[in-house]
Coordinates of C-alpha atoms and ligand atoms in Angstrom, one line a residue:
M1 CA 39.4 131.4 122.7
D2 CA 42.6 129.5 123.4
R3 CA 42.6 126.0 124.9
I4 CA 45.2 123.8 126.3
R5 CA 45.5 120.1 125.3
I6 CA 47.3 117.7 127.6
I7 CA 48.1 114.0 127.2
G8 CA 48.7 112.7 130.7
G9 CA 51.0 110.1 132.0
N10 CA 54.5 111.6 131.6
K11 CA 56.8 112.0 134.6
L12 CA 58.3 115.5 134.9
H13 CA 62.1 115.9 134.8
G14 CA 64.2 119.0 134.5
T15 CA 64.3 122.6 135.7
I16 CA 61.4 125.1 136.0
P17 CA 62.4 128.8 136.5
I18 CA 60.1 130.5 139.0
S19 CA 58.8 133.9 137.9
G20 CA 58.2 137.1 139.9
A21 CA 55.1 137.0 142.1
K22 CA 52.0 138.3 140.5
N23 CA 50.5 139.3 143.9
A24 CA 53.6 141.4 144.7
A25 CA 54.0 142.9 141.2
L26 CA 50.5 144.3 141.2
P27 CA 50.7 146.3 144.4
L28 CA 54.3 147.3 143.6
M29 CA 53.1 148.8 140.3
I30 CA 50.2 150.6 142.1
A31 CA 52.7 152.0 144.7
A32 CA 54.4 153.9 141.8
L33 CA 51.4 156.3 142.0
L34 CA 52.8 157.5 145.4
T35 CA 55.7 159.4 143.8
D36 CA 56.3 161.8 140.9
E37 CA 59.7 160.1 140.3
T38 CA 60.4 156.9 138.4
L39 CA 60.0 153.5 140.1
I40 CA 61.9 150.7 138.4
L41 CA 60.7 147.2 139.0
D42 CA 62.8 144.2 137.9
N43 CA 61.5 140.6 137.6
V44 CA 58.0 141.6 136.7
P45 CA 56.2 138.5 135.3
R46 CA 54.7 138.7 131.8
L47 CA 51.0 138.1 132.7
A48 CA 47.6 139.3 131.5
D49 CA 47.0 140.9 134.9
V50 CA 50.2 142.9 134.7
A51 CA 49.3 144.1 131.2
L52 CA 45.8 145.1 132.3
L53 CA 47.2 147.0 135.3
Q54 CA 49.5 148.9 132.9
R55 CA 46.4 150.0 131.0
I56 CA 44.7 151.0 134.2
L57 CA 47.7 153.0 135.4
G58 CA 47.9 154.6 131.9
N59 CA 44.4 155.9 132.4
H60 CA 45.7 157.9 135.4
G61 CA 48.4 159.4 133.3
V62 CA 51.2 157.0 134.3
D63 CA 54.0 156.3 131.7
I64 CA 55.3 152.8 131.7
M65 CA 58.3 151.7 129.7
A66 CA 59.0 148.0 129.5
A67 CA 62.7 147.4 128.8
G68 CA 63.5 144.7 126.2
K69 CA 65.8 141.8 126.7
R70 CA 69.5 142.4 126.9
P71 CA 72.3 140.2 125.5
G72 CA 73.0 137.5 128.1
D73 CA 69.5 137.7 129.7
H74 CA 68.1 134.4 130.5
E75 CA 65.2 133.4 128.3
Y76 CA 62.8 133.4 131.3
Q77 CA 64.1 136.6 132.9
G78 CA 61.2 138.7 134.0
Q79 CA 60.6 142.2 132.5
T80 CA 61.9 145.5 133.9
L81 CA 59.2 148.2 134.1
H82 CA 60.1 151.9 134.4
I83 CA 56.9 153.4 135.9
S84 CA 56.6 157.2 136.1
A85 CA 53.5 158.8 137.7
K86 CA 55.0 162.3 137.2
N87 CA 51.6 163.8 136.3
I88 CA 48.4 162.2 137.5
I89 CA 45.9 163.5 135.0
D90 CA 42.8 161.6 136.3
T91 CA 41.9 160.3 139.8
T92 CA 39.0 158.2 138.6
A93 CA 39.3 154.4 138.0
P94 CA 36.4 153.5 135.9
Y95 CA 34.1 150.4 136.2
E96 CA 35.2 149.0 132.8
L97 CA 38.7 148.6 134.1
V98 CA 38.3 147.9 137.8
S99 CA 35.7 145.2 137.1
K100 CA 38.2 143.2 135.2
M101 CA 40.7 142.9 138.1
R102 CA 39.9 143.3 141.7
A103 CA 43.4 144.4 142.8
S104 CA 43.1 147.6 140.7
F105 CA 40.7 148.9 143.3
W106 CA 43.8 149.4 145.5
V107 CA 44.7 152.5 143.5
V108 CA 42.3 154.3 145.8
A109 CA 45.1 154.4 148.5
P110 CA 48.0 156.1 146.6
L111 CA 45.6 158.5 144.8
L112 CA 44.0 159.6 148.0
A113 CA 47.4 159.9 149.8
R114 CA 49.1 161.9 147.1
M115 CA 46.2 163.7 145.3
H116 CA 43.9 163.9 148.3
E117 CA 41.0 162.5 146.2
A118 CA 40.0 159.4 144.3
K119 CA 36.9 158.0 142.6
V120 CA 37.2 154.3 142.1
S121 CA 34.6 151.8 141.0
L122 CA 33.6 149.1 143.4
P123 CA 35.1 145.9 142.1
G124 CA 31.9 143.8 142.2
G125 CA 31.4 140.1 142.6
C126 CA 33.9 137.4 142.0
A127 CA 34.0 133.7 141.3
I128 CA 35.6 132.8 144.6
G129 CA 33.2 134.6 146.9
T130 CA 31.7 138.0 147.7
R131 CA 35.0 139.6 148.6
P132 CA 33.8 143.0 150.0
V133 CA 36.0 146.1 150.5
D134 CA 34.5 147.3 153.8
L135 CA 37.8 146.9 155.7
L136 CA 39.7 148.9 153.1
I137 CA 37.2 151.7 153.4
M138 CA 37.3 151.4 157.2
A139 CA 41.2 151.8 157.1
L140 CA 41.0 154.9 154.9
E141 CA 38.3 156.4 157.1
K142 CA 40.5 155.9 160.1
L143 CA 43.2 157.8 158.3
G144 CA 40.8 160.7 158.0
A145 CA 39.3 160.2 154.5
E146 CA 35.7 161.2 153.9
I147 CA 34.1 158.4 151.9
S148 CA 30.8 158.1 150.1
I149 CA 29.5 155.6 147.7
D150 CA 27.6 156.9 144.7
G151 CA 26.6 155.1 141.5
G152 CA 28.8 152.1 142.2
Y153 CA 31.8 154.3 142.9
V154 CA 33.8 154.9 146.1
I155 CA 34.4 158.6 146.3
A156 CA 37.2 159.4 148.8
K157 CA 38.4 162.8 149.8
A158 CA 41.0 164.1 152.2
P159 CA 41.2 167.8 151.5
G160 CA 44.0 168.5 154.1
G161 CA 45.7 165.2 153.5
L162 CA 45.6 161.9 155.5
K163 CA 46.4 161.7 159.2
G164 CA 48.2 158.9 161.0
A165 CA 45.9 156.6 163.1
T166 CA 45.6 153.2 164.7
I167 CA 44.0 150.7 162.4
E168 CA 42.9 147.4 163.9
F169 CA 41.7 144.9 161.4
P170 CA 39.0 142.5 162.8
K171 CA 40.2 139.9 160.4
V172 CA 43.4 139.4 158.5
T173 CA 43.2 141.0 155.1
V174 CA 45.9 141.2 152.5
S175 CA 44.1 143.9 150.5
G176 CA 43.3 145.9 153.6
T177 CA 46.9 145.8 154.7
H178 CA 48.2 146.8 151.3
V179 CA 45.8 149.8 151.2
A180 CA 46.5 150.9 154.8
L181 CA 50.2 150.6 154.3
M182 CA 50.3 152.6 151.0
A183 CA 48.0 155.3 152.3
A184 CA 49.8 155.8 155.6
T185 CA 53.2 156.4 154.0
L186 CA 52.2 159.9 153.1
A187 CA 49.9 160.6 156.1
K188 CA 50.8 163.2 158.8
G189 CA 52.1 161.5 161.9
S190 CA 52.4 157.8 162.8
T191 CA 50.1 154.9 162.0
I192 CA 49.9 151.5 163.6
I193 CA 48.3 148.6 161.7
S194 CA 47.4 145.8 164.0
N195 CA 46.3 142.3 163.0
A196 CA 48.0 143.1 159.7
A197 CA 48.5 140.4 157.1
C198 CA 52.0 138.8 157.2
E199 CA 52.1 137.6 153.6
P200 CA 55.6 137.8 152.0
E201 CA 54.1 140.1 149.3
I202 CA 53.2 142.7 152.0
T203 CA 56.9 142.6 153.2
D204 CA 58.1 143.0 149.6
V205 CA 55.9 146.1 149.1
A206 CA 57.0 147.5 152.4
D207 CA 60.7 147.0 151.4
C208 CA 60.1 148.8 148.2
L209 CA 58.2 151.7 149.9
N210 CA 61.1 152.0 152.3
K211 CA 63.5 152.3 149.3
M212 CA 61.2 155.1 148.1
G213 CA 61.8 156.9 151.4
A214 CA 58.9 155.6 153.5
R215 CA 59.5 154.8 157.2
I216 CA 57.9 151.4 157.8
T217 CA 58.9 148.9 160.4
G218 CA 57.3 145.5 161.4
A219 CA 56.1 144.4 157.9
G220 CA 55.8 140.6 158.0
T221 CA 54.5 140.7 161.6
P222 CA 50.9 141.5 162.7
R223 CA 51.9 144.9 163.9
I224 CA 53.2 147.4 161.3
L225 CA 54.3 150.9 162.3
I226 CA 54.5 153.7 159.7
E227 CA 55.9 157.2 160.3
G228 CA 54.4 159.4 157.6
V229 CA 56.7 161.4 155.3
D230 CA 56.0 164.4 153.1
K231 CA 57.2 162.9 149.9
L232 CA 58.4 159.6 148.4
H233 CA 61.0 159.4 145.7
G234 CA 62.0 157.0 142.9
A235 CA 63.7 153.6 143.6
R236 CA 64.6 150.3 142.0
H237 CA 63.2 147.0 143.4
T238 CA 63.2 143.3 142.3
V239 CA 59.9 141.5 142.7
L240 CA 60.2 138.4 144.9
P241 CA 59.7 134.9 143.5
D242 CA 56.1 133.6 143.2
R243 CA 55.4 131.2 146.1
I244 CA 52.1 130.1 144.6
E245 CA 53.7 129.3 141.2
T246 CA 56.4 127.4 143.2
G247 CA 53.9 125.4 145.2
T248 CA 51.9 124.7 142.0
Y249 CA 54.8 123.1 140.2
A250 CA 55.9 121.2 143.3
M251 CA 52.4 119.7 143.3
A252 CA 52.6 118.9 139.6
V253 CA 55.8 117.0 140.2
A254 CA 54.3 115.2 143.2
M255 CA 51.4 114.2 141.0
T256 CA 53.3 112.9 138.0
G257 CA 56.4 111.6 139.8
G258 CA 59.9 112.5 138.5
E259 CA 62.4 115.1 139.7
V260 CA 62.4 118.8 139.0
Q261 CA 64.5 121.8 140.2
L262 CA 62.4 124.8 140.9
S263 CA 65.0 127.4 140.1
G264 CA 64.9 130.7 142.0
A265 CA 62.3 129.5 144.5
R266 CA 62.5 130.5 148.1
P267 CA 61.4 127.7 150.5
E268 CA 60.7 130.0 153.4
L269 CA 58.0 131.6 151.4
L270 CA 55.9 128.4 151.4
Q271 CA 57.1 126.3 154.3
A272 CA 53.6 125.2 155.3
A273 CA 52.9 123.9 151.8
L274 CA 56.3 122.2 151.6
D275 CA 55.6 120.5 155.0
V276 CA 52.3 119.1 153.7
L277 CA 54.0 117.8 150.6
S278 CA 56.7 116.1 152.7
Q279 CA 53.9 114.5 154.8
A280 CA 52.3 113.3 151.6
G281 CA 55.6 111.4 150.8
V282 CA 57.2 113.9 148.4
S283 CA 60.9 114.6 148.7
I284 CA 61.6 118.3 149.1
T285 CA 65.3 119.5 149.1
P286 CA 66.1 123.2 149.4
N287 CA 69.4 124.0 147.7
N288 CA 71.4 127.0 146.5
D289 CA 69.3 127.5 143.4
G290 CA 65.9 126.9 144.9
I291 CA 64.1 123.7 145.7
K292 CA 64.4 120.2 144.3
V293 CA 61.1 118.3 144.3
A294 CA 61.0 114.5 143.6
R295 CA 58.6 111.6 143.9
N296 CA 60.0 108.3 142.9
G297 CA 58.0 105.0 143.1
A298 CA 56.1 105.5 146.3
G299 CA 52.5 106.7 146.1
I300 CA 50.9 109.8 147.7
S301 CA 49.8 109.7 151.3
P302 CA 46.6 111.4 152.2
V303 CA 46.7 114.7 154.3
T304 CA 44.4 116.9 156.4
V305 CA 44.9 120.6 155.7
T306 CA 43.1 123.8 156.6
T307 CA 43.9 127.0 154.7
A308 CA 45.0 130.0 156.8
P309 CA 46.7 133.4 156.4
F310 CA 50.5 133.3 156.1
P311 CA 52.4 131.5 157.5
G312 CA 49.6 128.9 157.2
F313 CA 48.7 126.8 154.2
P314 CA 47.7 129.3 151.5
T315 CA 44.2 129.4 150.0
D316 CA 45.9 130.0 146.6
L317 CA 47.3 126.4 146.7
Q318 CA 44.1 124.7 148.0
A319 CA 42.8 123.7 144.6
Q320 CA 46.2 122.3 143.5
L321 CA 46.5 120.2 146.6
M322 CA 43.0 118.9 146.1
A323 CA 44.0 117.8 142.6
L324 CA 47.0 116.0 144.0
M325 CA 45.0 114.3 146.7
T326 CA 42.6 112.8 144.1
R327 CA 45.4 110.1 143.6
A328 CA 46.3 109.6 147.3
K329 CA 46.1 106.2 149.0
G330 CA 43.2 107.0 151.3
A331 CA 40.9 109.9 152.3
S332 CA 42.2 113.5 152.6
H333 CA 40.3 116.4 154.2
I334 CA 40.8 120.0 153.0
T335 CA 39.1 122.9 154.8
E336 CA 38.9 126.3 153.2
T337 CA 38.6 129.2 155.7
I338 CA 39.6 132.3 153.6
F339 CA 37.0 132.4 150.8
E340 CA 33.5 130.9 151.2
N341 CA 33.0 129.8 147.6
R342 CA 36.4 128.5 146.6
F343 CA 35.4 125.0 145.6
M344 CA 34.5 125.6 142.0
H345 CA 37.1 123.1 140.9
V346 CA 35.4 120.2 142.7
Q347 CA 32.8 119.6 140.0
E348 CA 35.5 119.8 137.3
L349 CA 37.9 117.4 139.1
A350 CA 34.9 115.0 139.2
R351 CA 35.0 114.9 135.4
F352 CA 38.4 113.1 135.7
G353 CA 36.8 110.5 137.9
A354 CA 37.9 112.1 141.2
K355 CA 35.8 111.3 144.3
I356 CA 35.2 114.4 146.3
A357 CA 32.4 115.1 148.8
L358 CA 31.7 118.7 150.1
D359 CA 30.4 119.4 153.5
G360 CA 30.3 123.2 154.2
E361 CA 33.9 124.4 154.3
T362 CA 35.4 120.9 154.1
A363 CA 36.1 118.7 151.2
T364 CA 36.8 115.0 151.7
I365 CA 38.8 113.5 148.9
D366 CA 38.9 109.7 148.5
G367 CA 41.9 108.9 146.4
V368 CA 41.3 106.8 143.3
A369 CA 43.8 104.6 141.4
K370 CA 43.4 106.3 138.1
L371 CA 42.1 109.6 136.6
R372 CA 40.8 109.8 133.0
G373 CA 41.3 112.8 130.7
A374 CA 38.2 114.9 130.0
P375 CA 37.1 118.3 128.6
V376 CA 37.1 120.8 131.5
M377 CA 37.0 124.5 132.3
A378 CA 37.3 126.6 135.4
T379 CA 36.2 129.9 136.6
D380 CA 39.3 131.2 138.4
L381 CA 43.0 131.1 138.2
R382 CA 44.0 128.6 140.8
A383 CA 41.1 126.3 140.0
S384 CA 42.2 126.3 136.3
V385 CA 45.7 125.2 137.2
S386 CA 44.4 122.4 139.5
L387 CA 42.8 121.0 136.3
V388 CA 46.2 121.1 134.5
I389 CA 47.7 119.2 137.5
A390 CA 45.0 116.5 137.3
A391 CA 45.4 116.3 133.5
L392 CA 49.1 115.7 133.7
A393 CA 48.5 112.4 135.6
A394 CA 45.2 111.4 133.9
E395 CA 45.1 108.7 131.3
G396 CA 44.5 110.1 127.8
E397 CA 43.6 113.5 126.5
T398 CA 42.3 116.5 128.5
M399 CA 41.2 119.8 126.9
V400 CA 41.3 122.7 129.3
N401 CA 39.0 125.4 128.1
R402 CA 38.8 129.1 129.0
I403 CA 42.5 129.3 129.7
Y404 CA 42.5 133.1 129.9
H405 CA 42.3 132.5 133.7
L406 CA 45.7 130.7 133.5
D407 CA 47.3 133.6 131.5
R408 CA 46.3 136.0 134.3
G409 CA 48.7 134.3 136.7
F410 CA 51.0 131.7 135.2
E411 CA 53.8 132.9 132.9
R412 CA 54.5 130.5 130.0
L413 CA 52.9 127.6 131.8
E414 CA 52.8 125.2 128.8
E415 CA 56.4 126.0 127.9
K416 CA 57.7 125.4 131.4
L417 CA 55.9 122.1 131.7
S418 CA 56.7 120.8 128.2
A419 CA 60.4 121.5 128.8
C420 CA 60.2 119.0 131.6
G421 CA 58.6 116.3 129.4
A422 CA 54.8 117.0 129.7
T423 CA 52.8 116.6 126.6
I424 CA 51.0 119.9 126.6
E425 CA 50.1 122.4 123.9
R426 CA 48.1 125.6 123.4
I427 CA 45.5 125.5 120.7
S428 CA 44.7 129.0 119.5
G429 CA 41.3 130.3 118.4
Ligands
EPZ1 C1 44.8 138.5 148.1 O1 43.4 138.8 147.8 C2 45.3 137.8 146.8 N1 45.2 138.7 145.7 C3 44.5 136.5 146.6 O2 45.0 135.9 145.5 C4 44.6 135.6 147.8 O3 43.8 134.5 147.6 C5 44.1 136.4 149.1 O4 44.9 137.6 149.2 C6 44.3 135.6 150.4 O5 45.7 135.2 150.5 C7 46.2 139.6 145.5 O6 47.1 139.7 146.2 C8 46.1 140.4 144.2 P1 42.0 139.4 151.5 P2 42.7 139.8 148.8 O7 41.7 140.8 151.6 O8 43.7 140.8 149.2 C9 37.6 139.2 153.4 C10 45.0 134.7 143.4 O9 44.5 133.7 142.9 N2 37.5 140.7 153.3 O10 43.1 138.9 152.3 O11 41.5 140.3 148.0 C11 37.6 138.5 152.1 O12 36.3 138.4 151.6 C12 44.2 135.5 144.4 O13 46.1 135.2 143.1 C13 36.5 141.4 153.9 O14 35.6 140.8 154.5 O15 42.2 138.9 150.0 C14 38.2 137.2 152.4 O16 37.3 136.3 153.0 C15 42.8 135.3 144.5 N3 36.4 142.7 153.8 C16 39.2 137.6 153.5 O17 38.8 138.8 154.0 C17 37.4 143.4 153.1 O18 37.3 144.7 153.1 C18 40.7 137.7 153.0 O19 40.7 138.6 151.9 C19 38.5 142.7 152.6 C20 38.5 141.4 152.7

């Protein structure tokens, strides 16, 4: 299994190109199941999760062609996928595939909307909490689906097609909103989703669906209105930049000191996180090409942060912020409200000498003057990258084990960081 070796202590200087967002690319690829014409997606990141979803879609009969690089393409340019779900040959998504990636459960929505049936394995447990799918099932039932659960599979049927409805989510859910949105595009009549998630990835998917002929208004607000249409067609869409990757590298620069241009980043996608970094004493300058992040001389000030749905501080940056605050001049408080078990990184950060106390949903981090490198490993994607951030500022060597989590969500992490002066290498095998 690959590992990453980091020698800490170098400041970061240079430019980091920001890739397309994983959490938009995945539902966009799934949305291709809604049409028998080709959906072309540009700026798709080269990630293990994207490759796995290609296999999962392939199992339904979807053809995917990845275009190669063209002369003049930037070395970091994302890939272009041509996705054609002309013939759906199988409406079952098996346990072996769905259990590897939760988001693949979302295929239930387009399969049901277009084929009027789907049999999809329940995704099962997950390192960051129980993560049920009850609200996704509720949304599909509201749209007229008959749903039963048998042998670990959700069996969904809508013999006469789905029908528009009012879906009110009792709590904000990104997965629930994606599923309701995709399913409602082909339902008869109009659908209202209230208390919808407002995450930029939802808006990106809605924009793409509208290019495919859907009639969606209000995406990006808590009330989304969808007028169902009979058919969707092919389209071309560019995946928006990854706000979590952007925030992660901003925190890495804040941690090490130095100055880095995050090229292609869009500040409005992560304003809450940028505000927290400014509060911590980091200089954040939006410009034409993205965001410049710098920390020169001064130390890191402690902060108090609570995670919340967009536009609040994202749970997907909580672990990275915690790593940063291990070096703050004083005590920080971080409260996690989205997932109940998303503190797996706390024990691992302690291996660097960090002082973190957990009390229910809140972590109190007492900043220390120095971190020391250590062998570490993590059980989820964002937790893993928080260890990389700590290692970049720690004295001596860190070995990050089990990095397949990182490969799921960060494209060329070690290349991007070493180009800015970090001593970081992948050790294969
Ligand atoms: C998405 O997960 C992201 N994944 C997550 O990113 C992200 O952390 C999360 O949204 C919150 O922003 C993708 O986009 C692929 P939810 P999702 O439905 O959609 C509860 C990463 O590292 N809930 O908004 O699964 C749930 O348990 C990842 O890239 C129910 O109770 O999150 C949680 O407490 C990890 N019943 C809360 O809602 C349901 O039926 C929010 O979950 C569904 C969700």
